[in-house]
PDB file of N, CA and C in Angstrom:
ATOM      1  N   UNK A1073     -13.639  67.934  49.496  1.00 78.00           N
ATOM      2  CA  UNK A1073     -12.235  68.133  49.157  1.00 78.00           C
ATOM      3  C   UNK A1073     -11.348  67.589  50.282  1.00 78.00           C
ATOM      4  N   UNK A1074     -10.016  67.240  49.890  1.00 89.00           N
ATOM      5  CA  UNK A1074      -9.459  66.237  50.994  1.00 89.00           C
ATOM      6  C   UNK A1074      -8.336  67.789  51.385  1.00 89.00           C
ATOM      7  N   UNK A1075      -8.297  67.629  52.729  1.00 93.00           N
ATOM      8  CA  UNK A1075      -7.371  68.769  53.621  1.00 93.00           C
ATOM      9  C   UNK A1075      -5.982  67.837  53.445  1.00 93.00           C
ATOM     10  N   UNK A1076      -4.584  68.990  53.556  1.00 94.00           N
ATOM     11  CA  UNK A1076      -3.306  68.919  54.093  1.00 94.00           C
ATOM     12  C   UNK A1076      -3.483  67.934  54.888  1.00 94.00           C
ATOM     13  N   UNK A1077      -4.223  68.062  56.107  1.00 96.00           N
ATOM     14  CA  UNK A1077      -3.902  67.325  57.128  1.00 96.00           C
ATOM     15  C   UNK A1077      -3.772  65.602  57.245  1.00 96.00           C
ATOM     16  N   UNK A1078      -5.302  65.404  55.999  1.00 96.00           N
ATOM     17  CA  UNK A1078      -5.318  63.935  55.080  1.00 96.00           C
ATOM     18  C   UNK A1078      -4.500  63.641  54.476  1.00 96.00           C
ATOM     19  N   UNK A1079      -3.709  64.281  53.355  1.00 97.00           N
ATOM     20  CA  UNK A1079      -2.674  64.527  52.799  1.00 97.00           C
ATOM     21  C   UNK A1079      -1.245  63.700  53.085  1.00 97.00           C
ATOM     22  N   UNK A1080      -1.030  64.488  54.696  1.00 96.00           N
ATOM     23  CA  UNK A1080      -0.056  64.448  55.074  1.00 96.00           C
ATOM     24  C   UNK A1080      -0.102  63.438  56.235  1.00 96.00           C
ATOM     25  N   UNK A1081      -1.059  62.583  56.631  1.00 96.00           N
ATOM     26  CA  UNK A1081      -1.563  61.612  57.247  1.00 96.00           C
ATOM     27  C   UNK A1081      -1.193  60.608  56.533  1.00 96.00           C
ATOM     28  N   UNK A1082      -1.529  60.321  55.159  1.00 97.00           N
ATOM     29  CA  UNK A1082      -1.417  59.274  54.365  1.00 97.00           C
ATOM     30  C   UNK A1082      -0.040  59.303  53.986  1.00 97.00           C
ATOM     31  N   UNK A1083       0.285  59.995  53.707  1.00 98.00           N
ATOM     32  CA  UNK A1083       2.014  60.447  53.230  1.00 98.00           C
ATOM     33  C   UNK A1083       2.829  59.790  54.336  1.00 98.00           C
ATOM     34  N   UNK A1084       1.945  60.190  55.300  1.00 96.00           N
ATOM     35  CA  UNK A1084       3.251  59.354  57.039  1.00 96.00           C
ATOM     36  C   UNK A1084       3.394  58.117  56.656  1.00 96.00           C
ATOM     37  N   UNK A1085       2.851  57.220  56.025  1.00 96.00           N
ATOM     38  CA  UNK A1085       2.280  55.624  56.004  1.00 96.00           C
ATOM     39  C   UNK A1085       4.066  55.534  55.228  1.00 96.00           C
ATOM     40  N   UNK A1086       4.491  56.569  54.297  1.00 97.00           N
ATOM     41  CA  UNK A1086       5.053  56.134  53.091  1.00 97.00           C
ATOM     42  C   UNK A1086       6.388  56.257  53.517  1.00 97.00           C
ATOM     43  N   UNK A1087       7.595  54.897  53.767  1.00 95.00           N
ATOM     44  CA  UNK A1087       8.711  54.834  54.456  1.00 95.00           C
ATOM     45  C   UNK A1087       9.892  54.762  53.498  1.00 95.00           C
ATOM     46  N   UNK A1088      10.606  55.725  53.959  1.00 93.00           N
ATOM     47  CA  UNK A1088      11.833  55.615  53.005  1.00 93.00           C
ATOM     48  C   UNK A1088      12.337  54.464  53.232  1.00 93.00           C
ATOM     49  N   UNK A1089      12.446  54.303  52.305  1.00 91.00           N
ATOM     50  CA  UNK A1089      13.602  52.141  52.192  1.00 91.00           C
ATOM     51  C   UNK A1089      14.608  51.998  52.559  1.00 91.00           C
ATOM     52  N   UNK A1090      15.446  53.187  52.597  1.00 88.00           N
ATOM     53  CA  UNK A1090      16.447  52.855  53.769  1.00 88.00           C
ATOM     54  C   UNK A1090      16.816  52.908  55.124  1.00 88.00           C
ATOM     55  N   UNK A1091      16.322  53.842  55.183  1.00 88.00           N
ATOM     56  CA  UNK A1091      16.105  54.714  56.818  1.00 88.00           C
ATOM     57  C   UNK A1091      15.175  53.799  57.689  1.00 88.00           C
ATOM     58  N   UNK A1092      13.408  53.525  57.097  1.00 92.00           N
ATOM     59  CA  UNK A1092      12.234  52.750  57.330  1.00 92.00           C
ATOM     60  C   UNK A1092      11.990  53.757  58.301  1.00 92.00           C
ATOM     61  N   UNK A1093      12.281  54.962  58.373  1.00 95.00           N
ATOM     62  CA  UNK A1093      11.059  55.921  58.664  1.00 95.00           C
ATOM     63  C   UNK A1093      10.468  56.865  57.742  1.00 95.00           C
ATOM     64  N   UNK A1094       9.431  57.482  58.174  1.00 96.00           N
ATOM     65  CA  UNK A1094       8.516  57.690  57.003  1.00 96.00           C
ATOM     66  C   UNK A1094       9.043  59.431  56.651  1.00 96.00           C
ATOM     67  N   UNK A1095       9.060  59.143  55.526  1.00 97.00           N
ATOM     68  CA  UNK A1095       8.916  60.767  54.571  1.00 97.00           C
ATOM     69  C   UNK A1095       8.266  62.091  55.518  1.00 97.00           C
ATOM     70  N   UNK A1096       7.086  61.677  55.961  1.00 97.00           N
ATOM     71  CA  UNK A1096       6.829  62.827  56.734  1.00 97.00           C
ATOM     72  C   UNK A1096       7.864  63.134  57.711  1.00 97.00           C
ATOM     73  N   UNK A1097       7.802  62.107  59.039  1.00 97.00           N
ATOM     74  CA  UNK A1097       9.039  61.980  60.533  1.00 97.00           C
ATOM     75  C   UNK A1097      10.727  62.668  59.143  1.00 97.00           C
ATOM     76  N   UNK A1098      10.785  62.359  58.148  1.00 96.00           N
ATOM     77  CA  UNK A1098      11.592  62.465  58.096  1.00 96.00           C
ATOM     78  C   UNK A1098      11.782  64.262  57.999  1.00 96.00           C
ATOM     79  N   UNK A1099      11.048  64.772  57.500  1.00 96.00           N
ATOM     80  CA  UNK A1099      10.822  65.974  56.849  1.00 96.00           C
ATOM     81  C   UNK A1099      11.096  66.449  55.653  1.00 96.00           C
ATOM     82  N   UNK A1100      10.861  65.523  55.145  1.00 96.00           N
ATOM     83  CA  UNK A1100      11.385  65.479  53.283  1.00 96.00           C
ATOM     84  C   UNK A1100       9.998  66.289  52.594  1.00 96.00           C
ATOM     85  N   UNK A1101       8.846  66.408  53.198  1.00 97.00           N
ATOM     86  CA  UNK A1101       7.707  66.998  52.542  1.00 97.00           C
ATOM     87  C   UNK A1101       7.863  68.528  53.089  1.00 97.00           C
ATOM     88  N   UNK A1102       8.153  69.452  51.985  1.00 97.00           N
ATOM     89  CA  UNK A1102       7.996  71.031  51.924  1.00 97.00           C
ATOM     90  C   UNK A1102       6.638  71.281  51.835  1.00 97.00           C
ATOM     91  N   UNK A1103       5.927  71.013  50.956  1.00 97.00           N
ATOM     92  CA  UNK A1103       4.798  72.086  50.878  1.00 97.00           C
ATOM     93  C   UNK A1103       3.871  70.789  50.360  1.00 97.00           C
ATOM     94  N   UNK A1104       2.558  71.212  50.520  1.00 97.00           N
ATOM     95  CA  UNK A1104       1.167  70.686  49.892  1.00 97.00           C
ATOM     96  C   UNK A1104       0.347  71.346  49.543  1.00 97.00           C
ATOM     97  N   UNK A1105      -0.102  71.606  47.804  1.00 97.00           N
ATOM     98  CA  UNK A1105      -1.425  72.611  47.479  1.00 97.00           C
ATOM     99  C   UNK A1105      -2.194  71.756  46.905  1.00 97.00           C
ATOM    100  N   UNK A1106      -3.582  72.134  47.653  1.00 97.00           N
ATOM    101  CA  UNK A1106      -4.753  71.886  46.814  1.00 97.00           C
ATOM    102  C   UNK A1106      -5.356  72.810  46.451  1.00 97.00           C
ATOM    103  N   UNK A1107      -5.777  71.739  45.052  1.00 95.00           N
ATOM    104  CA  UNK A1107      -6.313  72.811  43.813  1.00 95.00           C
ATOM    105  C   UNK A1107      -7.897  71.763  43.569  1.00 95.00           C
ATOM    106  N   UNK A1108      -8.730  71.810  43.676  1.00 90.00           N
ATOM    107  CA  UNK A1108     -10.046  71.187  43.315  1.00 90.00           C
ATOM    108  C   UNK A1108      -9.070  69.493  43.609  1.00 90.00           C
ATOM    109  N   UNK A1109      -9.216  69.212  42.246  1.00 93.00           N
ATOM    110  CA  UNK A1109      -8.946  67.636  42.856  1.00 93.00           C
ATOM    111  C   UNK A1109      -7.805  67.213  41.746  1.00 93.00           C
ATOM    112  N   UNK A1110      -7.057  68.224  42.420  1.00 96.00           N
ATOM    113  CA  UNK A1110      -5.238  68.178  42.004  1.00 96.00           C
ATOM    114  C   UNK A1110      -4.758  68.165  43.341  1.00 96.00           C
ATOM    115  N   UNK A1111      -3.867  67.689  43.538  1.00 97.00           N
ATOM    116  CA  UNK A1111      -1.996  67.915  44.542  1.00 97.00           C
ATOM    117  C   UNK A1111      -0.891  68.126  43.925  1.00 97.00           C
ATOM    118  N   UNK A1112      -0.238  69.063  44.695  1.00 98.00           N
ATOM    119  CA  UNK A1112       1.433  69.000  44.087  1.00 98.00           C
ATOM    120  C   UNK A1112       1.974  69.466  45.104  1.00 98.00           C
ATOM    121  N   UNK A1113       3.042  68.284  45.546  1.00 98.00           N
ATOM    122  CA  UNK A1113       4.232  68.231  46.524  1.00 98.00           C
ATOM    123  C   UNK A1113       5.307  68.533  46.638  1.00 98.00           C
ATOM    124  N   UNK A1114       5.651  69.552  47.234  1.00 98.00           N
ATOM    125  CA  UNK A1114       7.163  70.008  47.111  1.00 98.00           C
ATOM    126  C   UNK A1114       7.591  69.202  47.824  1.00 98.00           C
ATOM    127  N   UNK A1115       8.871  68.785  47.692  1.00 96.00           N
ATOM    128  CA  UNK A1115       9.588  67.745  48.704  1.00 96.00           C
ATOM    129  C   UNK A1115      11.308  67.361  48.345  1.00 96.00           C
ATOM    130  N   UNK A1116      11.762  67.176  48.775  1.00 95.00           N
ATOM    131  CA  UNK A1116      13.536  66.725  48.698  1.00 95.00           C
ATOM    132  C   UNK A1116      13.158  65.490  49.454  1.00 95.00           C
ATOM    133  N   UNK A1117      14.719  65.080  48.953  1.00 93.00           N
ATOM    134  CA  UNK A1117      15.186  63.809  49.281  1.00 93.00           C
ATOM    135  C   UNK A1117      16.189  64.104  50.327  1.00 93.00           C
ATOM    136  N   UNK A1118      16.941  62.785  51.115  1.00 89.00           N
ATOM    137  CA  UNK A1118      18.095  62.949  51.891  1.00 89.00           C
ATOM    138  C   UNK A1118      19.252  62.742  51.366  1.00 89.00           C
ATOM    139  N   UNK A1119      19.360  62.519  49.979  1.00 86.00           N
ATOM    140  CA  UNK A1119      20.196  63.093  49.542  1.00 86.00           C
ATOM    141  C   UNK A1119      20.266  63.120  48.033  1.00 86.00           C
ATOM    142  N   UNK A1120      20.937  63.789  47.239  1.00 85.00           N
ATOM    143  CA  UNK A1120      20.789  64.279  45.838  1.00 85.00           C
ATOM    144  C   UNK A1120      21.409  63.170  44.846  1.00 85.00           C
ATOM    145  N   UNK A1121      19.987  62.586  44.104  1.00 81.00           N
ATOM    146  CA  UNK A1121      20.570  60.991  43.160  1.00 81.00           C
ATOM    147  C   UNK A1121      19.977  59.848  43.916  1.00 81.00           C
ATOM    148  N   UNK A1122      19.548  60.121  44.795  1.00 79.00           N
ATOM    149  CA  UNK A1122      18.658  59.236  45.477  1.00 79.00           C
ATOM    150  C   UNK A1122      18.344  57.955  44.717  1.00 79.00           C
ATOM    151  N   UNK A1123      18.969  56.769  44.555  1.00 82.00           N
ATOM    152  CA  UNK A1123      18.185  55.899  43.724  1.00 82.00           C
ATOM    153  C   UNK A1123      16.832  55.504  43.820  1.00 82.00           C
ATOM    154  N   UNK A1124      16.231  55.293  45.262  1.00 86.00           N
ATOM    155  CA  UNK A1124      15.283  54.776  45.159  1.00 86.00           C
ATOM    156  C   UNK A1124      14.050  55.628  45.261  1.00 86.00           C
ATOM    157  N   UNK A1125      14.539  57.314  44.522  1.00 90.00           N
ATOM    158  CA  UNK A1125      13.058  58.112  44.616  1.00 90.00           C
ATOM    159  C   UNK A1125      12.123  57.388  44.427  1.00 90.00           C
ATOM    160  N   UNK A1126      12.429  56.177  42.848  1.00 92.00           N
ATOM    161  CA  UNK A1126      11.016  56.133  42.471  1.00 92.00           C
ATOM    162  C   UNK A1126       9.904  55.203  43.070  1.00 92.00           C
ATOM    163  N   UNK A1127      11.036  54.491  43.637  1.00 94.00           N
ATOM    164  CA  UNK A1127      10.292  53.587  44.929  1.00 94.00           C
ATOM    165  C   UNK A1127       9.114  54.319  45.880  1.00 94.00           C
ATOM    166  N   UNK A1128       9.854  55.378  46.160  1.00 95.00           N
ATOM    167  CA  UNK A1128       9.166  56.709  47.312  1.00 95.00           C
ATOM    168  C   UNK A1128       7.776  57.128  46.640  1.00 95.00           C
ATOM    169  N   UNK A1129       8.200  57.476  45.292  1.00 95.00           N
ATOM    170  CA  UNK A1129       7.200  58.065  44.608  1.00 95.00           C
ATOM    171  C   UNK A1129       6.161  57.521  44.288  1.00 95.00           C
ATOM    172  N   UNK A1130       6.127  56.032  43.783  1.00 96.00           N
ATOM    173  CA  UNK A1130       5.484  55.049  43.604  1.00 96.00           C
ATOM    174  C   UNK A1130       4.117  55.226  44.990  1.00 96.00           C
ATOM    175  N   UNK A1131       5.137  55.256  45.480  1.00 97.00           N
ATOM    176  CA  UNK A1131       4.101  54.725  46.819  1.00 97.00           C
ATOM    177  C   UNK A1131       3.604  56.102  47.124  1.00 97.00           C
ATOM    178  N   UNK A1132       3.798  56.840  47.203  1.00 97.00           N
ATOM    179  CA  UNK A1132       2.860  58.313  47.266  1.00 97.00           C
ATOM    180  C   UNK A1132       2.337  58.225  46.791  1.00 97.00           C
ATOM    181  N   UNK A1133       2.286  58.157  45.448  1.00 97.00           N
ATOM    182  CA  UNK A1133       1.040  58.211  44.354  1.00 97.00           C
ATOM    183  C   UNK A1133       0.047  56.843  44.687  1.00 97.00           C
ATOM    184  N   UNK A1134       0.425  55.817  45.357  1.00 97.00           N
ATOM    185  CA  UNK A1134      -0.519  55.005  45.434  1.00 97.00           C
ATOM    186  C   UNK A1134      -1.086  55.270  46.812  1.00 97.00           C
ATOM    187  N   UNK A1135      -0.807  55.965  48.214  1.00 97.00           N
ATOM    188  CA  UNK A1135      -1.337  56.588  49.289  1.00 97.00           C
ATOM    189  C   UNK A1135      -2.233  57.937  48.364  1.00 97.00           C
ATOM    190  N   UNK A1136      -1.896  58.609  47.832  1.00 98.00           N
ATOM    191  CA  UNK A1136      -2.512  59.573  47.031  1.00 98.00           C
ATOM    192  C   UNK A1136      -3.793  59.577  46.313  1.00 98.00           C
ATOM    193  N   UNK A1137      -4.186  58.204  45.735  1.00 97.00           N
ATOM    194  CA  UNK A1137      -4.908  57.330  44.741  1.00 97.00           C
ATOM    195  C   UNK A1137      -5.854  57.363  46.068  1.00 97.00           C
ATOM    196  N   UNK A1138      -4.974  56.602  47.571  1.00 96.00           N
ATOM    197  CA  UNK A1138      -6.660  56.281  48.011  1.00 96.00           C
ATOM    198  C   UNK A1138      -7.078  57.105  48.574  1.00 96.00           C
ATOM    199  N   UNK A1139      -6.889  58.461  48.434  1.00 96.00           N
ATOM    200  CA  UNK A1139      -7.215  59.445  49.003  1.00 96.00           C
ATOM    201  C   UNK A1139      -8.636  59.675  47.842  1.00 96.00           C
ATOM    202  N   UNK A1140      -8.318  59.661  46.193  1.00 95.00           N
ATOM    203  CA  UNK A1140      -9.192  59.826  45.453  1.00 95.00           C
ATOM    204  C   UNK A1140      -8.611  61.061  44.594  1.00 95.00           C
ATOM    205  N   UNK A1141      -7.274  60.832  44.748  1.00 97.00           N
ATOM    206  CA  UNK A1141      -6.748  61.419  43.451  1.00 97.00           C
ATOM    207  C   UNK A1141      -6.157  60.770  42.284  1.00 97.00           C
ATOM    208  N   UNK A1142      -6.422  60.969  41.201  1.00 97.00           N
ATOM    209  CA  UNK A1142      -6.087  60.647  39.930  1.00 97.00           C
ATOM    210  C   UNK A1142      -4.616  60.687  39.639  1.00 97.00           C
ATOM    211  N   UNK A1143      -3.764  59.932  38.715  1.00 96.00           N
ATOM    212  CA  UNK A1143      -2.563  59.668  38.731  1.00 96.00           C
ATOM    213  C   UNK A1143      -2.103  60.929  37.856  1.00 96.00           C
ATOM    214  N   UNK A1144      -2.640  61.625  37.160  1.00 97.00           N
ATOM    215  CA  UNK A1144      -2.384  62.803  36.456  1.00 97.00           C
ATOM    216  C   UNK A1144      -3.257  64.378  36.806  1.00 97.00           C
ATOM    217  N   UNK A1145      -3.687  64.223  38.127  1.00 97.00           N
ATOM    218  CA  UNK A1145      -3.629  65.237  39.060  1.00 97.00           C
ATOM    219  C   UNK A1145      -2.463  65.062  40.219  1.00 97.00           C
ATOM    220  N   UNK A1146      -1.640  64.271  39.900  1.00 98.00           N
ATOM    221  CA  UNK A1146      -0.970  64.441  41.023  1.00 98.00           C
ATOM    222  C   UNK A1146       0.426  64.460  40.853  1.00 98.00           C
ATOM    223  N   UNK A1147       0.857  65.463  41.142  1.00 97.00           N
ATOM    224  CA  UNK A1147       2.500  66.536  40.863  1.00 97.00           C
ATOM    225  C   UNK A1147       3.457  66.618  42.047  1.00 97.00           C
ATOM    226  N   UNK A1148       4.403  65.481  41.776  1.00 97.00           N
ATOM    227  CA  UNK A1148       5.865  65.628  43.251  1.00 97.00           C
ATOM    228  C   UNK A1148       6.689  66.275  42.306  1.00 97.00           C
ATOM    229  N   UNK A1149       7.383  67.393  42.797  1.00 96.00           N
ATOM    230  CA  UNK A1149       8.022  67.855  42.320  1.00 96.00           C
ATOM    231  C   UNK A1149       9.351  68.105  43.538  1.00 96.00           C
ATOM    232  N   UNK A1150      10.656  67.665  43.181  1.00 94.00           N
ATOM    233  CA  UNK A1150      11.389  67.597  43.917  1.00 94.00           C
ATOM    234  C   UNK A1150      12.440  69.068  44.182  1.00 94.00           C
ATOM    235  N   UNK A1151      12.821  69.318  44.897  1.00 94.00           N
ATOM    236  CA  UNK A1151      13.640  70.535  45.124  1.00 94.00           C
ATOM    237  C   UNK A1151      15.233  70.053  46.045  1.00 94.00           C
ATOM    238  N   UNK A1152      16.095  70.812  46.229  1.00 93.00           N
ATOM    239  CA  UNK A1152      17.006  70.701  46.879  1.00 93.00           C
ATOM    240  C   UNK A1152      17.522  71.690  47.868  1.00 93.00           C
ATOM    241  N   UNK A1153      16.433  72.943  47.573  1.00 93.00           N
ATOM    242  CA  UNK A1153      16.525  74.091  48.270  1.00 93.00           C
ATOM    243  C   UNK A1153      15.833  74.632  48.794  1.00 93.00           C
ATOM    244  N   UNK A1154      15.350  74.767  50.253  1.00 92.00           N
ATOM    245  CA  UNK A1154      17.281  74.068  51.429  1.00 92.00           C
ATOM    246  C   UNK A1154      16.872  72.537  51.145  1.00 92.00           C
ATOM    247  N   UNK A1155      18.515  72.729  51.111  1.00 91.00           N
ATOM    248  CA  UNK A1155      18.800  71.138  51.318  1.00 91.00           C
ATOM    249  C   UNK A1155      18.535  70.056  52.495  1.00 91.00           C
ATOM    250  N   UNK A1156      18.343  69.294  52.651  1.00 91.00           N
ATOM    251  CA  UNK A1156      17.564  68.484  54.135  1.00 91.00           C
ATOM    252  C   UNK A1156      18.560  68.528  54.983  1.00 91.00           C
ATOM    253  N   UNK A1157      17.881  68.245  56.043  1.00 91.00           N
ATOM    254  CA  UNK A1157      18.882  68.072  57.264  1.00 91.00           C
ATOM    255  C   UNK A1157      18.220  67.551  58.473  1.00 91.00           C
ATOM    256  N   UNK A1158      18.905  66.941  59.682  1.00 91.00           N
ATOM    257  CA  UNK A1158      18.478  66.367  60.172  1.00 91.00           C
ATOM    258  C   UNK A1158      17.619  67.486  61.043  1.00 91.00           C
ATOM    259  N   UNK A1159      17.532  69.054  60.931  1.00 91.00           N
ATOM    260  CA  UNK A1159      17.062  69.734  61.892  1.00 91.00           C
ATOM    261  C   UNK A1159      15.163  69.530  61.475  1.00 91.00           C
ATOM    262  N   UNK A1160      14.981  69.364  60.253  1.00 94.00           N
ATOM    263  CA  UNK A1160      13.821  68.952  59.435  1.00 94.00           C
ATOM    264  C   UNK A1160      13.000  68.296  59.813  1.00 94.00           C
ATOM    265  N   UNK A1161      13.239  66.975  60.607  1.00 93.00           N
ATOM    266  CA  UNK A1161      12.802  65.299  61.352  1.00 93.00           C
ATOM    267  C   UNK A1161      12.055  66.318  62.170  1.00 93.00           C
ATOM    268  N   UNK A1162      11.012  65.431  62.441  1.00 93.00           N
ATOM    269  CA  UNK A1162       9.916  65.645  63.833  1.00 93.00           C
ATOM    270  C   UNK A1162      10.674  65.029  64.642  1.00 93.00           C
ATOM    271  N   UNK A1163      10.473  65.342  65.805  1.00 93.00           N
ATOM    272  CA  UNK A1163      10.253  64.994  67.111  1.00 93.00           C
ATOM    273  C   UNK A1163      10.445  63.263  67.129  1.00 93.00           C
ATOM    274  N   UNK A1164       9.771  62.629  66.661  1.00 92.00           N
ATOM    275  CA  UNK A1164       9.278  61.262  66.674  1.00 92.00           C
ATOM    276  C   UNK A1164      10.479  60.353  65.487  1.00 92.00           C
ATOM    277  N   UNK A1165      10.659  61.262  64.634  1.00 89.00           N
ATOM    278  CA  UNK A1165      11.676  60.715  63.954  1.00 89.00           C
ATOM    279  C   UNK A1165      13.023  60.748  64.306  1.00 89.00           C
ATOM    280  N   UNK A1166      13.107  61.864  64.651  1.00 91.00           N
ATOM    281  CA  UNK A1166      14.526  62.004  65.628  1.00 91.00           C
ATOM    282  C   UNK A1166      15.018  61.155  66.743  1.00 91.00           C
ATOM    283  N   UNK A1167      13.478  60.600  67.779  1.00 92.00           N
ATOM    284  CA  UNK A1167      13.308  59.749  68.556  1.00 92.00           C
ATOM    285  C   UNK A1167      13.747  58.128  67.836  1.00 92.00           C
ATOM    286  N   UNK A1168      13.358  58.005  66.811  1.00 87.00           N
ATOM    287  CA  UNK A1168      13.314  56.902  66.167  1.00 87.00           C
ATOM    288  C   UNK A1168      14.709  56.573  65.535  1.00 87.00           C
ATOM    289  N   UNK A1169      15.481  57.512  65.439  1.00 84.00           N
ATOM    290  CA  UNK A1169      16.980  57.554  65.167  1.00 84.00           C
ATOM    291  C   UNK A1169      17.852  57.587  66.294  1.00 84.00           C
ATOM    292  N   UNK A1170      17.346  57.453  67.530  1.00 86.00           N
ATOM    293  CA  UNK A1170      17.948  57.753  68.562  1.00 86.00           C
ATOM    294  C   UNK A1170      18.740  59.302  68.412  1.00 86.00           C
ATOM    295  N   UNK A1171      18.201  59.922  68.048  1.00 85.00           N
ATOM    296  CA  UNK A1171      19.291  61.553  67.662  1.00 85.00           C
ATOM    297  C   UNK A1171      18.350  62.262  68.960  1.00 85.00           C
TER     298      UNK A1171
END
């Protein structure tokens, strides 16, 4: 079974298109459950209407795939609550924004 930690390793790879830092640094990923050989991602965006979720999403699900999950075991489900903020960013992303 693949751990969070794989998960969220592969997920780093995946860069928001505008920013070009990654979803994780950014802190847009809330939660990760595994279920046998399902995922489902809680996660927000940086901001609400986001055009290019599906860009984002796209590419999760294809970091996701080479993990060895199936395209219908695998559930992003977006939230807005709490809403993002820059207090969210790692360390490294914050660095990477000069913030």
């Amino acid at each position: 079974m693949v751990s969070q930690k794989k998960v969220m390793s592969a997920l780093s790879d995946v860069m928001d298109p505008e920013i070009h830092i990654s979803i994780v640094d950014l802190g847009l990923i809330y939660k990760i459950t595994l279920k046998k050989d399902k995922v489902h991602i809680l996660m927000t965006l940086t901001t609400i209407g986001c055009p290019l979720f599906s860009q984002i999403e796209m590419e999760m699900k294809q970091k996701l795939a080479e993990l060895g999950f199936k395209d219908e075991n695998i559930k992003l489900e977006l939230t807005f609550d709490p809403p993002w903020s820059l207090e969210r960013m790692s360390e490294r992303g914050k660095a990477l924004m000069g913030i």
